[in-house]
Each structure stands twice: as structure tokens, then as C-alpha cells.
Tab-separated table of C-alpha atoms in Angstrom:
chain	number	residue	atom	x	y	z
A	1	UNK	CA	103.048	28.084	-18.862
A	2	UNK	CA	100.555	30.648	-20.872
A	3	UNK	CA	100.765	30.662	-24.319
A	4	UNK	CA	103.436	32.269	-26.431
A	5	UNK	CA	103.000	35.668	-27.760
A	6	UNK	CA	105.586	36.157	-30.876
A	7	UNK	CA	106.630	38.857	-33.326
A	8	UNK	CA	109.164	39.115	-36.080
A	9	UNK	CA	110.679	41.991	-36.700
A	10	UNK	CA	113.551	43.105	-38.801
A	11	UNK	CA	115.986	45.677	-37.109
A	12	UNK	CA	114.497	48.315	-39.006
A	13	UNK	CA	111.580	47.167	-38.022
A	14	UNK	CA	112.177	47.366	-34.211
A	15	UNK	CA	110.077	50.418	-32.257
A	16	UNK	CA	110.302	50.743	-28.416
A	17	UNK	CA	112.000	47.905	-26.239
A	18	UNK	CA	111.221	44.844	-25.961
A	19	UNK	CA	111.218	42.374	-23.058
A	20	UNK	CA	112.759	39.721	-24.647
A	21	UNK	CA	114.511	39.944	-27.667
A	22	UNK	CA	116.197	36.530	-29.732
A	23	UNK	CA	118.430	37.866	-32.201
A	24	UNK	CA	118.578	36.004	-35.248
A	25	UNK	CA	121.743	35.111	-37.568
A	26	UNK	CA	122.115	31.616	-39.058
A	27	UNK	CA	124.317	32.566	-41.808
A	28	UNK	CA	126.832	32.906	-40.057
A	29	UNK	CA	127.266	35.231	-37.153
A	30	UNK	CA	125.185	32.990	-34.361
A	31	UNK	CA	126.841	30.071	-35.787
A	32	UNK	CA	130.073	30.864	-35.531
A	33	UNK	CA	130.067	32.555	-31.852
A	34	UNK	CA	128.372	28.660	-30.833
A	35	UNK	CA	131.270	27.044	-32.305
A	36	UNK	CA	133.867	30.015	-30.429
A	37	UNK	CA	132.012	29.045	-27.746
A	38	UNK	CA	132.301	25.264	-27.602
A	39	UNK	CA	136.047	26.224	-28.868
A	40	UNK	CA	136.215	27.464	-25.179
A	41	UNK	CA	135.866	31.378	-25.935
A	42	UNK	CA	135.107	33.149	-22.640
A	43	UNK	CA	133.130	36.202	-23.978
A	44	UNK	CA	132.208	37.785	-27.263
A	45	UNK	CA	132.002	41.143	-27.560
A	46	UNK	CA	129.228	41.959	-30.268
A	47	UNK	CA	129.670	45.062	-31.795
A	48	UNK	CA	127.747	47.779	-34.567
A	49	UNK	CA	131.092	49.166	-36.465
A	50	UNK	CA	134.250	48.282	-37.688
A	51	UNK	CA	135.735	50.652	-36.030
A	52	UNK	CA	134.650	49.512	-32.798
A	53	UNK	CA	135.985	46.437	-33.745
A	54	UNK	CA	139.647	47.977	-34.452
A	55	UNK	CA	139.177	49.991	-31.325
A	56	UNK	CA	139.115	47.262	-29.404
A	57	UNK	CA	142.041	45.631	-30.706
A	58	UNK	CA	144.441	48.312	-30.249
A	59	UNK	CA	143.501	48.341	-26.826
A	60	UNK	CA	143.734	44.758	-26.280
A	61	UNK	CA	145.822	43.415	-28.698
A	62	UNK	CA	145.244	39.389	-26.895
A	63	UNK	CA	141.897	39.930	-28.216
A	64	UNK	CA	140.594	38.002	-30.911
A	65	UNK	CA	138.681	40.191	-33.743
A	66	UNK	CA	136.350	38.404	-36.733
A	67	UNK	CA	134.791	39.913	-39.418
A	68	UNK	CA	131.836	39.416	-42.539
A	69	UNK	CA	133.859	39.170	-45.910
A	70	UNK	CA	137.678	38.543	-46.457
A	71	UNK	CA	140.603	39.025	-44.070
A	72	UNK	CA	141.164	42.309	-43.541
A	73	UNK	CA	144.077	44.111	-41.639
A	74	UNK	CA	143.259	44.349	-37.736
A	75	UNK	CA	141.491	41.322	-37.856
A	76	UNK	CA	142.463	37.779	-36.899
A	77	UNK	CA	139.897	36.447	-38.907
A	78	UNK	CA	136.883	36.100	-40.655
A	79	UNK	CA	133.288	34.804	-39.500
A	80	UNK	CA	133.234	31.494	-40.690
A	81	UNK	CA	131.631	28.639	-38.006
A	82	UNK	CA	133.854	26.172	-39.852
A	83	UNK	CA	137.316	28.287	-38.872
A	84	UNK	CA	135.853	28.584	-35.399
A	85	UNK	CA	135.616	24.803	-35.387
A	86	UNK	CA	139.282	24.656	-35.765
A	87	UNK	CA	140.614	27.103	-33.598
A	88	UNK	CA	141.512	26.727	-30.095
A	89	UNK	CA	140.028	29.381	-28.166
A	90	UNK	CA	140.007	28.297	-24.750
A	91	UNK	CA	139.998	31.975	-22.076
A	92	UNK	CA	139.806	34.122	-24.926
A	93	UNK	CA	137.696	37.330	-25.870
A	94	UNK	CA	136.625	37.508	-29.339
A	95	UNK	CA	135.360	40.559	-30.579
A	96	UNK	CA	132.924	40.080	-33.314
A	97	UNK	CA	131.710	42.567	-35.974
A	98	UNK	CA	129.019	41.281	-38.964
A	99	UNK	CA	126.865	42.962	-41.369
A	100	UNK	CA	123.462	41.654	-39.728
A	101	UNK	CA	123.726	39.902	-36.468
A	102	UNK	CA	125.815	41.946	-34.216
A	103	UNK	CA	124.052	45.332	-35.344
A	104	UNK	CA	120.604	43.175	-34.525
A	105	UNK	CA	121.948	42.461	-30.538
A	106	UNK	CA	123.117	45.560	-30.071
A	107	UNK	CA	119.662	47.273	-31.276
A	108	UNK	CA	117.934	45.429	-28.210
A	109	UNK	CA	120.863	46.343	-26.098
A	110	UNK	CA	118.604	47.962	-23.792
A	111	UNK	CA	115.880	44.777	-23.441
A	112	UNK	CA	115.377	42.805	-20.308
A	113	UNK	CA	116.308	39.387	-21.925
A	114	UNK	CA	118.371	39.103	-24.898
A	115	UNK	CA	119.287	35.847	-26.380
A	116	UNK	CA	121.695	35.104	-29.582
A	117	UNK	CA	120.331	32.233	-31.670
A	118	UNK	CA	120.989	30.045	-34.830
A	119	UNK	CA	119.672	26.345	-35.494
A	120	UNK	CA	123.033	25.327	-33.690
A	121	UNK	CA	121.753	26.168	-30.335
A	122	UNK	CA	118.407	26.545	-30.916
A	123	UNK	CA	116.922	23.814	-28.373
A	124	UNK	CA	118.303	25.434	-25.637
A	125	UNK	CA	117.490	28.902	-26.852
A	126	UNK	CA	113.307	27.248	-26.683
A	127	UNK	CA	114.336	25.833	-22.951
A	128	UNK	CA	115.694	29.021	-21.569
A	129	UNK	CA	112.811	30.779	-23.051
A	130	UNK	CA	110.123	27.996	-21.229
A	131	UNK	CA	112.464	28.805	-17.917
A	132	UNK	CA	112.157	32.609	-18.136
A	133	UNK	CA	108.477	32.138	-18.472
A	134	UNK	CA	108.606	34.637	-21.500
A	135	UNK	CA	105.164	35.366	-22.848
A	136	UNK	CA	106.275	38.033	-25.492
A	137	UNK	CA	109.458	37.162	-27.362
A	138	UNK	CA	110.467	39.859	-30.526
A	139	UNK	CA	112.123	37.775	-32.891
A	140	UNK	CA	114.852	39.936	-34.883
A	141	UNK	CA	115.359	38.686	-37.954
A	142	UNK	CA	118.664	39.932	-38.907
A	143	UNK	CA	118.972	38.922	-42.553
A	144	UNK	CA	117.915	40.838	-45.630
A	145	UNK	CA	116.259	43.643	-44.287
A	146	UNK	CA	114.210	41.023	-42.042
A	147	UNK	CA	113.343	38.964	-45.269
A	148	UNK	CA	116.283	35.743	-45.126
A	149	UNK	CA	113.966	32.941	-44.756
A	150	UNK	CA	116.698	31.208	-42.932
A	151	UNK	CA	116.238	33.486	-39.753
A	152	UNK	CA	112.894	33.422	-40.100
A	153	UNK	CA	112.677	29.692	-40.131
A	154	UNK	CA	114.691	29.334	-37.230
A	155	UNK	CA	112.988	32.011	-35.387
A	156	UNK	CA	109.325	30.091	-35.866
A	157	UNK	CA	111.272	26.624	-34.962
A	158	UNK	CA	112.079	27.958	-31.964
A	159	UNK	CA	108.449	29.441	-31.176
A	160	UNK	CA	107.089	26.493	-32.607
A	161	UNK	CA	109.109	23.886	-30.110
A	162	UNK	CA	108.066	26.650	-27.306
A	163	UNK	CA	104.460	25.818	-28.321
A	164	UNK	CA	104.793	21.804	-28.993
A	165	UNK	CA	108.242	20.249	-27.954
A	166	UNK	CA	107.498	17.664	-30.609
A	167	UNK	CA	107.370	19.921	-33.456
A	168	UNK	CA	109.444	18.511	-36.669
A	169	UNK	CA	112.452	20.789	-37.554
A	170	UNK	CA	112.871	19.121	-41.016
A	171	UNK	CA	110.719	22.013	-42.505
A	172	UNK	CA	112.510	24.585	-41.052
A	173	UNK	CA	116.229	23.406	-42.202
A	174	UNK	CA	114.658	22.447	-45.537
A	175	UNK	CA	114.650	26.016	-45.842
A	176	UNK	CA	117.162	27.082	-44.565
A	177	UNK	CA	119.071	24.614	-46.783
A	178	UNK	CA	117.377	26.040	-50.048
A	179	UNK	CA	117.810	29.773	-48.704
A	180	UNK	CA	119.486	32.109	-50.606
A	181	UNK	CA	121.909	32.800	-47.957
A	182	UNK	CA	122.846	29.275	-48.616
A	183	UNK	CA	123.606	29.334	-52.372
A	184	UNK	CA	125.911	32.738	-51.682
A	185	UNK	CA	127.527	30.778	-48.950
A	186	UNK	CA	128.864	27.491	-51.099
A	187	UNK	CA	129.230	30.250	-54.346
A	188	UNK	CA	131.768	31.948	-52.305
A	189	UNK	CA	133.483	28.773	-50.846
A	190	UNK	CA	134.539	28.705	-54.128
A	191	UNK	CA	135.649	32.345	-55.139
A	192	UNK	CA	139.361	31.880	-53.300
A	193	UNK	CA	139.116	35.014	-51.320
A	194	UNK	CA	138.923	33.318	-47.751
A	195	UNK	CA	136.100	34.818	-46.171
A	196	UNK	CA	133.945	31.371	-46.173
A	197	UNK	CA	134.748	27.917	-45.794
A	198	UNK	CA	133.295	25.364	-47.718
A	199	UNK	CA	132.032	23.569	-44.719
A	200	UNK	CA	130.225	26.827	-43.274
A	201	UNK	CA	126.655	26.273	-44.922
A	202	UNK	CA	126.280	22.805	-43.576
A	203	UNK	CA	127.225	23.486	-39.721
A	204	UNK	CA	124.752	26.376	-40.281
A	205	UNK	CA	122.010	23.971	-40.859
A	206	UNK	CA	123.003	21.828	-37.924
A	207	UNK	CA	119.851	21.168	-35.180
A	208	UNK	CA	121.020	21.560	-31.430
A	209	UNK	CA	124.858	20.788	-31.962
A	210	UNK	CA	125.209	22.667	-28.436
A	211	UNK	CA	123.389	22.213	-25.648
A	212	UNK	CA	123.852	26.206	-24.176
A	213	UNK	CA	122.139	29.029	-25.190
A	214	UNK	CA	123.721	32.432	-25.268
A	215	UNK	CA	122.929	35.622	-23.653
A	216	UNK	CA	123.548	39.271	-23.970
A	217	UNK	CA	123.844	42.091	-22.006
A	218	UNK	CA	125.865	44.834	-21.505
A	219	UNK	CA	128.699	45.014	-19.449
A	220	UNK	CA	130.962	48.129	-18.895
A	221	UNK	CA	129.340	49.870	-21.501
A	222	UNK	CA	129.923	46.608	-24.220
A	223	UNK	CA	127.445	43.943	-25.543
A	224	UNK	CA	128.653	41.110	-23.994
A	225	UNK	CA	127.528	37.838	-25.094
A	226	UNK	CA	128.039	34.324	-22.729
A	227	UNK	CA	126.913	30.852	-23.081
A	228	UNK	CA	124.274	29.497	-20.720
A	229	UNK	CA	124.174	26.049	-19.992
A	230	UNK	CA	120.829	24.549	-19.775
């Protein structure tokens, strides 16, 4: 196929549409909805507020709501990949609120391709990308006002396999690893309050645990993410 044509943008950053969007969040929000996923989650609903979050929940109380930070009332819990790991979430919606990635998805709402991403899934992210045949992919990356070097490395791993299938990761997870997204992660693992688990900043630097990628797009008015198996 022609040769890749990539930009990396923070949300802020983002001007017009794009044709195909991959939505960056490594720490934690694409990590965890891979694990809900593999967990057996049939949807997740990616939404911009809290509120929309809560909405939801009243008016589908089976629903399964997540949140950045510590449990909070109206939530079932919090967005940790580890917890997700755990659960058992087989035919369930989740409905998932974070400070960076589900604002990022639902920015590109509107864009003809938009895929979810973290290291966890990010083979197959590369292979549906090669299958679409997308020349220009916008890389959001969510983190930090578009700075977290976490997304950032796992946005130009992903280009970079796109480019040469052979390309070494270690780089990129090094990185990640020594992020600072990664330090706040194991500091609050150890703060009590519940809102990470001391496993969460390892699975977060864990290469192509799942072999799907995951899509958005709206449905009935909602960003509606699903796994696609490659």
C-alpha cells in the first residue's frame, strides 16, 4: 500500500475532521476497555461528562459505569485495567467516563474511521489500519494536553509497524515505562484511596495482549465503541 501519512495532535489541537482518527490513552482508559473487552463486555459507551455518565445509569441501572479517580457514588467502579481483569463482564454495557481518552473519541465522533488504542491492542490497531488502506491517520494524543510521551510512543509504534512490520517496540515501552504517567500510576497504588491498582501500570505497558482492535462510532446518538477481531 502507499506510504503512511501521520499527524499527532492533541484534542485541543484537533481542527476540521479527520478521516481516520486513533485515539490515544495508555494510562488507563484504552487499557482498561481491552481488558472489559476480553472480560466479555459487549459495548462501551465512551462518553465527555460525568453527567452523561450518571445519566446513563439512571436509565439503565444493568449498566456498568467506570470512572478516572476514586469510587464515587453512581459508579460501579473505577478505570483501572487491573479491576477489569477481574471482573466478569460477559453481555454487559459499560459506560465509561475519563479525564483524557473518552473526551479524545468523542472529539472525532464525526470521522470516517475511528479506532481506540493502547499498547494492549496495538498490533491489531497497525493491521486494521494496513486493511482500511488508510493513508492519513490523526493520531490524538489524549494525555497532557497532547504532551504524555506514553501516547505518543504508542501512537509512533503503531505508525512505525504500519511502515516496517519489524520495527522493535522495546523503545516505545521503555518510555512508556519511564513516563510520568507511570510514576503517578504506582504513587497512587499506594495512597489507599482505590482508584488504581497496583498492577495497572504494568498491563499498561503490555505489547499486543489482544488480538482485536476497537472501533468507534456512533450509534443512536452515543459513541459506541466494539472490538474487531483481526
Amino acid at each position: 500500500m502507499s506510504r503512511m501519512n501521520s499527524r499527532y495532535l492533541s484534542i485541543a489541537g484537533l481542527a476540521g475532521t479527520p478521516k481516520t482518527a486513533v485515539v490515544i490513552d495508555v494510562m488507563r482508559a484504552f487499557t482498561t476497555t481491552a481488558w472489559a473487552f476480553d472480560r466479555g463486555a459487549e459495548k462501551i459507551i465512551l462518553v465527555r461528562e460525568l453527567e452523561d455518565a450518571l445519566q446513563l445509569k439512571a436509565a439503565h441501572p444493568d449498566w456498568i459505569t467506570l470512572k478516572d479517580g476514586a469510587p464515587a457514588p453512581g459508579f460501579d467502579t473505577v478505570n483501572s485495567p487491573a479491576l477489569m481483569r477481574d471482573a466478569d463482564l460477559t453481555g454487559r454495557t459499560v459506560v465509561q467516563k475519563t479525564t483524557n481518552g473518552t473526551v479524545g473519541a468523542v472529539a472525532v465522533k464525526d470521522a470516517g474511521l475511528v479506532l481506540c488504542s493502547s499498547f494492549a491492542v496495538a498490533g491489531a490497531t497497525a493491521r486494521l489500519l494496513a486493511e482500511r488502506a488508510a493513508g492519513d491517520v490523526t493520531y490524538v494524543v489524549t494525555g497532557e494536553n497532547g504532551t504524555a510521551d506514553e501516547d505518543l510512543a504508542c501512537a509512533q509504534y503503531i505508525a512505525g509497524v504500519l511502515e516496517n512490520p519489524g520495527c522493535d517496540a522495546g523503545p516505545f515501552l521503555d518510555r512508556a515505562g519511564t513516563a510520568g504517567a507511570a510514576a503517578r500510576l504506582a504513587e497512587a497504588a499506594r495512597d489507599g484511596s482505590g482508584r488504581v491498582h497496583p498492577d495497572d501500570a504494568a498491563l499498561c505497558t503490555e505489547l499486543d495482549r489482544f488480538a482485536f482492535a476497537m472501533v468507534a462510532a456512533p450509534e443512536d446518538g452515543l459513541m459506541v465503541l466494539r472490538p474487531h477481531r483481526i
